[in-house]
Coordinates of C-alpha atoms and ligand atoms in Angstrom, one line a residue:
M1 CA 22.1 4.7 -13.4
N2 CA 20.2 1.5 -12.9
I3 CA 18.6 0.7 -9.5
L4 CA 17.5 -2.8 -8.7
G5 CA 14.5 -2.7 -6.2
I6 CA 13.6 -5.7 -4.1
E7 CA 10.4 -6.0 -2.0
T8 CA 9.5 -9.0 0.1
S9 CA 7.8 -7.5 3.2
C10 CA 4.6 -9.6 3.1
D11 CA 3.4 -12.2 0.6
D12 CA 4.5 -10.7 -2.7
T13 CA 7.9 -11.4 -4.1
S14 CA 8.9 -8.4 -6.3
A15 CA 11.8 -7.0 -8.2
A16 CA 12.1 -4.0 -10.5
V17 CA 14.7 -1.9 -12.3
Y18 CA 14.5 1.9 -12.3
N19 CA 16.5 4.2 -14.5
P20 CA 15.9 8.0 -13.9
E21 CA 16.4 8.9 -17.5
K22 CA 14.4 6.0 -19.0
G23 CA 11.9 5.4 -16.2
L24 CA 10.9 2.0 -15.0
L25 CA 12.6 -0.7 -17.1
S26 CA 10.8 -3.7 -15.5
S27 CA 8.6 -4.5 -12.6
L28 CA 7.7 -8.0 -11.5
V29 CA 5.4 -9.1 -8.8
S30 CA 4.9 -12.8 -8.0
S31 CA 1.9 -13.1 -5.6
Q32 CA 2.1 -16.2 -3.4
L33 CA -1.0 -18.4 -3.7
E34 CA -0.1 -20.6 -0.7
H35 CA -2.0 -18.5 1.7
L36 CA -5.5 -18.6 0.0
E37 CA -6.7 -21.7 1.7
F38 CA -5.8 -20.3 5.1
G39 CA -7.7 -17.0 4.6
G40 CA -4.7 -14.8 5.4
V41 CA -0.9 -14.7 5.2
V42 CA 0.9 -17.5 7.0
P43 CA 4.3 -15.9 7.9
E44 CA 6.3 -19.2 7.8
L45 CA 4.9 -20.1 4.4
A46 CA 5.6 -16.6 3.1
S47 CA 9.3 -16.6 4.0
R48 CA 9.8 -20.1 2.5
A49 CA 8.0 -19.0 -0.7
H50 CA 10.2 -15.8 -0.9
L51 CA 13.3 -18.1 -0.7
T52 CA 12.2 -20.1 -3.7
L53 CA 10.9 -17.1 -5.8
I54 CA 13.3 -14.3 -5.1
I55 CA 16.2 -15.3 -7.5
P56 CA 14.0 -16.2 -10.5
V57 CA 12.0 -13.0 -10.0
I58 CA 15.2 -10.9 -9.9
E59 CA 16.5 -12.7 -13.0
E60 CA 13.3 -12.1 -14.8
A61 CA 13.3 -8.4 -13.9
L62 CA 16.8 -8.1 -15.2
R63 CA 15.9 -10.0 -18.4
K64 CA 12.9 -7.8 -19.0
A65 CA 15.1 -4.7 -18.6
S66 CA 17.6 -6.3 -21.0
L67 CA 20.3 -5.9 -18.4
T68 CA 22.6 -8.1 -16.3
L69 CA 23.8 -7.6 -12.8
D70 CA 26.9 -5.9 -14.3
D71 CA 24.7 -3.0 -15.3
I72 CA 23.2 -2.4 -11.8
D73 CA 24.6 0.6 -9.9
G74 CA 22.7 0.3 -6.7
I75 CA 20.3 -1.9 -4.7
S76 CA 17.2 -0.7 -2.9
V77 CA 15.5 -3.1 -0.6
T78 CA 12.5 -2.9 1.8
A79 CA 14.0 -3.1 5.3
G80 CA 10.6 -2.8 7.2
P81 CA 8.0 -2.7 8.5
G82 CA 6.6 -6.2 7.6
L83 CA 7.0 -9.8 8.4
V84 CA 10.5 -10.4 9.8
G85 CA 11.1 -13.7 8.0
S86 CA 9.9 -12.3 4.7
L87 CA 11.9 -9.0 5.0
L88 CA 15.0 -11.1 5.9
V89 CA 15.0 -12.8 2.5
G90 CA 15.0 -9.6 0.5
V91 CA 17.5 -7.9 2.8
S92 CA 19.9 -10.9 2.6
V93 CA 19.7 -11.1 -1.2
G94 CA 20.2 -7.3 -1.4
K95 CA 23.3 -7.5 0.8
A96 CA 24.7 -10.4 -1.1
I97 CA 24.4 -8.6 -4.5
A98 CA 25.8 -5.3 -3.0
L99 CA 28.8 -7.1 -1.5
S100 CA 29.6 -9.3 -4.4
R101 CA 29.3 -6.4 -7.0
N102 CA 30.7 -3.7 -4.7
I103 CA 27.7 -1.4 -5.2
P104 CA 25.8 0.6 -2.6
M105 CA 22.6 -0.7 -1.0
I106 CA 19.9 1.2 0.8
G107 CA 17.2 -0.1 3.1
I108 CA 13.8 1.5 2.4
H109 CA 10.8 2.0 4.6
H110 CA 7.9 0.2 3.0
I111 CA 5.5 3.2 3.4
E112 CA 8.0 5.6 1.9
G113 CA 7.9 3.2 -1.1
H114 CA 4.1 3.4 -1.3
I115 CA 4.3 7.2 -1.1
M116 CA 6.9 7.3 -3.9
S117 CA 4.7 5.2 -6.2
N118 CA 3.1 8.5 -7.0
F119 CA 6.3 9.5 -8.7
L120 CA 6.6 6.6 -11.1
E121 CA 4.2 8.1 -13.7
D122 CA 3.5 11.6 -15.2
P123 CA 2.3 14.1 -14.2
L124 CA 4.5 14.4 -11.1
P125 CA 3.1 15.8 -7.9
E126 CA 4.4 19.0 -6.4
Y127 CA 5.3 19.6 -2.7
P128 CA 4.3 20.1 -0.1
A129 CA 1.6 17.5 -0.3
L130 CA -0.7 15.5 2.0
V131 CA -0.5 11.8 1.6
L132 CA -3.3 9.4 2.5
V133 CA -1.6 6.1 3.2
V134 CA -4.1 3.2 3.2
S135 CA -2.7 -0.3 3.2
G136 CA -3.2 -3.7 4.9
G137 CA -1.0 -2.6 7.8
H138 CA -1.2 1.2 7.8
T139 CA -3.7 4.0 7.7
E140 CA -2.0 7.3 8.1
L141 CA -2.2 10.9 7.0
V142 CA 1.3 12.1 6.2
I143 CA 2.6 15.6 5.2
M144 CA 5.4 15.3 2.6
N145 CA 7.2 18.6 2.8
E146 CA 9.8 17.6 0.2
P147 CA 11.4 14.3 -0.9
L148 CA 12.5 12.2 2.1
D149 CA 10.8 14.6 4.6
Y150 CA 7.7 13.1 6.1
A151 CA 5.5 14.1 9.1
V152 CA 2.8 11.7 10.2
I153 CA -0.1 13.8 11.5
G154 CA -2.5 11.0 12.3
S155 CA -2.9 7.2 12.1
T156 CA -5.4 4.5 13.0
R157 CA -6.0 3.6 16.6
D158 CA -6.8 0.0 15.8
D159 CA -7.3 -1.7 12.4
A160 CA -5.9 -0.4 9.2
A161 CA -8.4 0.3 6.4
G162 CA -7.2 -2.7 4.4
E163 CA -7.4 -4.9 7.5
A164 CA -11.1 -3.8 7.9
F165 CA -11.8 -5.0 4.3
D166 CA -9.9 -8.3 4.9
K167 CA -11.7 -8.9 8.2
V168 CA -15.2 -8.1 6.9
A169 CA -14.6 -10.4 3.9
K170 CA -13.4 -13.1 6.2
L171 CA -16.5 -12.9 8.5
L172 CA -18.7 -13.1 5.4
G173 CA -16.7 -16.1 4.1
L174 CA -15.7 -14.2 0.9
G175 CA -12.0 -15.1 0.7
Y176 CA -8.7 -13.3 0.9
P177 CA -7.5 -10.6 0.3
G178 CA -10.8 -9.0 1.1
G179 CA -10.3 -5.6 -0.5
P180 CA -10.5 -6.5 -4.2
I181 CA -13.2 -9.0 -3.5
I182 CA -15.5 -6.5 -1.7
D183 CA -14.7 -3.8 -4.3
K184 CA -16.0 -6.1 -7.0
K185 CA -19.0 -7.5 -5.2
A186 CA -20.1 -4.1 -3.9
Y187 CA -20.3 -2.9 -7.5
G188 CA -23.8 -1.6 -8.2
G189 CA -24.9 -2.0 -4.6
D190 CA -26.8 0.7 -2.7
S191 CA -24.4 2.4 -0.3
D192 CA -27.3 3.8 1.7
F193 CA -28.8 0.4 2.3
V194 CA -27.3 0.1 5.8
K195 CA -26.2 3.2 7.8
F196 CA -23.0 1.8 9.3
P197 CA -21.2 4.1 11.8
V198 CA -18.4 6.3 10.5
S199 CA -15.9 6.6 13.3
K200 CA -15.8 9.8 15.3
V201 CA -12.2 9.8 16.6
P202 CA -10.5 13.2 17.0
D203 CA -8.1 15.1 14.7
Y204 CA -6.6 13.1 11.9
E205 CA -6.9 9.7 13.6
F206 CA -8.9 6.8 12.3
S207 CA -10.7 3.8 13.8
F208 CA -12.2 0.8 11.9
S209 CA -12.6 -1.9 14.5
G210 CA -16.1 -0.5 15.5
L211 CA -17.2 -0.7 11.9
K212 CA -16.1 -4.3 11.6
T213 CA -18.1 -5.2 14.8
A214 CA -21.1 -3.3 13.4
V215 CA -21.0 -5.4 10.3
L216 CA -20.7 -8.6 12.4
V217 CA -23.7 -7.6 14.6
Y218 CA -25.8 -6.7 11.5
V219 CA -25.2 -9.9 9.6
N220 CA -25.8 -12.0 12.7
E221 CA -29.1 -10.2 13.3
K222 CA -30.3 -10.4 9.7
G223 CA -29.4 -14.0 9.0
E224 CA -27.6 -15.9 6.2
E225 CA -30.5 -15.8 3.6
F226 CA -31.0 -12.0 3.9
V227 CA -27.3 -11.3 3.7
R228 CA -26.8 -13.5 0.7
K229 CA -29.7 -11.8 -1.1
N230 CA -28.5 -8.3 -0.2
L231 CA -24.7 -8.9 -0.3
A232 CA -23.9 -6.1 -2.8
H233 CA -25.9 -3.5 -0.8
I234 CA -24.3 -4.5 2.5
L235 CA -20.8 -4.5 1.1
A236 CA -21.4 -1.1 -0.7
S237 CA -22.7 0.3 2.6
F238 CA -19.6 -1.0 4.5
Q239 CA -17.3 0.3 1.8
H240 CA -19.0 3.7 1.9
A241 CA -18.4 4.0 5.6
V242 CA -14.6 3.3 5.2
V243 CA -14.4 5.7 2.2
E244 CA -16.3 8.4 4.2
A245 CA -13.9 8.2 7.1
L246 CA -10.9 8.4 4.9
V247 CA -12.2 11.3 2.8
V248 CA -13.5 13.4 5.7
K249 CA -10.2 13.3 7.5
S250 CA -8.2 14.0 4.3
L251 CA -10.3 17.0 3.4
K252 CA -10.0 18.3 7.0
A253 CA -6.2 18.0 6.9
L254 CA -5.9 19.6 3.5
N255 CA -7.9 22.5 4.8
K256 CA -6.2 22.9 8.2
Y257 CA -2.6 22.6 6.8
R258 CA -3.5 24.8 3.7
L259 CA -2.3 22.1 1.3
N260 CA -3.5 21.9 -2.3
T261 CA -2.1 18.5 -3.2
L262 CA -3.4 15.0 -2.1
L263 CA -1.5 11.8 -2.9
L264 CA -3.1 8.4 -2.4
A265 CA -0.9 5.4 -1.5
G266 CA -1.1 1.8 -0.5
G267 CA -3.2 -1.2 -1.5
V268 CA -6.6 0.4 -0.6
A269 CA -5.8 3.2 -3.1
A270 CA -6.8 0.5 -5.7
N271 CA -10.4 0.8 -4.3
S272 CA -12.8 2.0 -7.0
A273 CA -15.2 3.7 -4.6
L274 CA -12.3 5.6 -2.9
R275 CA -10.8 6.7 -6.2
T276 CA -14.2 7.8 -7.6
R277 CA -15.1 9.8 -4.5
L278 CA -11.7 11.5 -4.2
K279 CA -11.8 12.5 -7.9
A280 CA -15.2 14.0 -7.3
E281 CA -14.0 15.9 -4.2
A282 CA -10.9 17.2 -6.1
G283 CA -13.2 18.3 -8.9
S284 CA -15.5 20.3 -6.6
S285 CA -12.8 21.6 -4.1
G286 CA -10.1 22.3 -6.6
F287 CA -7.2 20.4 -5.0
Q288 CA -4.7 18.4 -7.1
L289 CA -5.2 14.7 -6.7
F290 CA -2.6 12.0 -7.6
I291 CA -3.5 8.3 -7.5
P292 CA -1.0 5.7 -8.8
S293 CA -2.1 3.1 -11.4
V294 CA -3.7 0.1 -9.7
K295 CA -0.6 -2.1 -10.3
Y296 CA 1.5 0.4 -8.3
C297 CA -1.0 0.7 -5.4
T298 CA -0.5 -2.8 -4.0
D299 CA 2.9 -4.1 -3.0
N300 CA 5.6 -3.9 -5.7
A301 CA 9.3 -3.3 -6.1
A302 CA 9.0 -0.4 -8.6
M303 CA 8.1 1.9 -5.7
I304 CA 11.1 0.6 -3.7
S305 CA 13.5 1.2 -6.6
I306 CA 12.4 4.8 -7.1
A307 CA 12.5 5.5 -3.3
G308 CA 16.0 4.0 -3.2
Y309 CA 17.1 6.1 -6.1
E310 CA 16.1 9.3 -4.3
R311 CA 18.2 8.3 -1.3
L312 CA 21.2 6.9 -3.2
I313 CA 21.6 10.1 -5.3
R314 CA 21.8 12.0 -2.0
G315 CA 24.7 9.9 -1.0
M316 CA 22.8 7.8 1.5
S317 CA 23.4 4.1 1.8
S318 CA 23.0 1.3 4.4
P319 CA 25.8 -0.7 5.9
L320 CA 26.0 -4.4 5.2
T321 CA 25.0 -5.0 8.8
L322 CA 21.4 -3.8 7.9
S323 CA 18.8 -5.9 9.6
P324 CA 15.1 -6.1 8.8
E325 CA 13.0 -4.0 11.2
P326 CA 9.4 -5.4 11.5
R327 CA 8.2 -2.2 13.3
L328 CA 10.3 0.5 11.6
P329 CA 8.8 4.0 12.1
L330 CA 8.4 6.3 9.1
Ligands
KG4_1 O1 -0.2 -2.1 0.3 P1 -0.6 -3.5 0.3 O2 -0.5 -4.3 -1.0 O3 0.1 -4.3 1.4 C1 0.4 -3.7 2.7 O4 1.4 -3.0 2.7 O5 -0.4 -4.0 3.6 O6 -2.1 -3.5 0.8 C2 -2.9 -4.7 0.9 C3 -4.3 -4.3 1.4 C4 -5.1 -5.5 1.7 O7 -5.7 -5.3 3.0 C5 -6.1 -5.6 0.6 O8 -7.4 -6.1 1.0 C6 -6.3 -4.1 0.3 O9 -5.0 -3.6 0.4 N1 -6.8 -3.9 -1.1 C7 -7.9 -3.3 -1.4 C8 -8.1 -3.3 -2.8 N2 -7.0 -3.9 -3.3 C9 -6.2 -4.2 -2.3 N3 -8.9 -2.7 -0.5 C10 -10.0 -2.2 -1.1 N4 -10.2 -2.2 -2.4 C11 -9.3 -2.8 -3.3 N5 -9.6 -2.7 -4.6
ZN2 ZN1 2.3 -2.3 1.2

């Protein structure tokens, strides 16, 4: 069985082929560079770029897998959440292939895809598990009881963790996307240099907008010269505050729900400080930690293809009337 995955929810045009016996046969991500000069994703440019890129990217994914469309048994496509114009391109192409080949198609929730990226590589996690979802649009703690069964126990009240990285990078004029840039520039910095506030919202909720404001106030107060000289320390301190909030809530939830497995998912799962800290916590507390390879943390179609496979083998499929849902709940 070969599943073609398609992911176009934001600014990455991606296609992948997954085969349950052989694993991932190909995974292609074409990141759009059009947005760099604007310091963020421009939705209209993103959907136009997806239009140009999607067919070549699918063709290349098939070529790399040494397959043709005749060998594809099912289509899995991100149906939401995301930018509506971007989602529309992937969903339309998915429908066209499904209709013309008479094969089933399934619309996938983007966050389910991120969670399932933990199942692309060995060793495979066991259930039930807690999932810390940290992307540019989402920050959530999710309990995965078994495949396809998710319960969101807490989310962010304002900015997502990735959004905080992006906004802080923007206010410091460091470029976009902010997460990987800050990760790199914070390397070797003293994370105790500034005591930025770690949010104190209740239960399993998160809040990052106060932290972003604290960074803004701090850099305005200290001035350009000081910030330039101490950039690595300031960024390491900011990064530490984000990681601290994420780790404290994850440990609290593991404890309260008596779970022994933690999965990390989403673009911010690529963050080196978060990965290092969670590995240390897992070592001392004894829980099982699963973190996807960096290439499967940020947006990709491999995660969508495996998520689609899990649904298609259970007899699920979407009708050809499937429409993109920019605000689809998990
Ligand atoms: O999952 P993703 O690729 O797209 C969404 O679904 O949003 O996540 C993108 C987010 C961006 O905010 C980006 O800055 C952040 O993930 N990100 C990182 C790192 N790599 C990507 N944040 C911190 N450290 C990184 N190494
Ligand atoms: Zn994503």
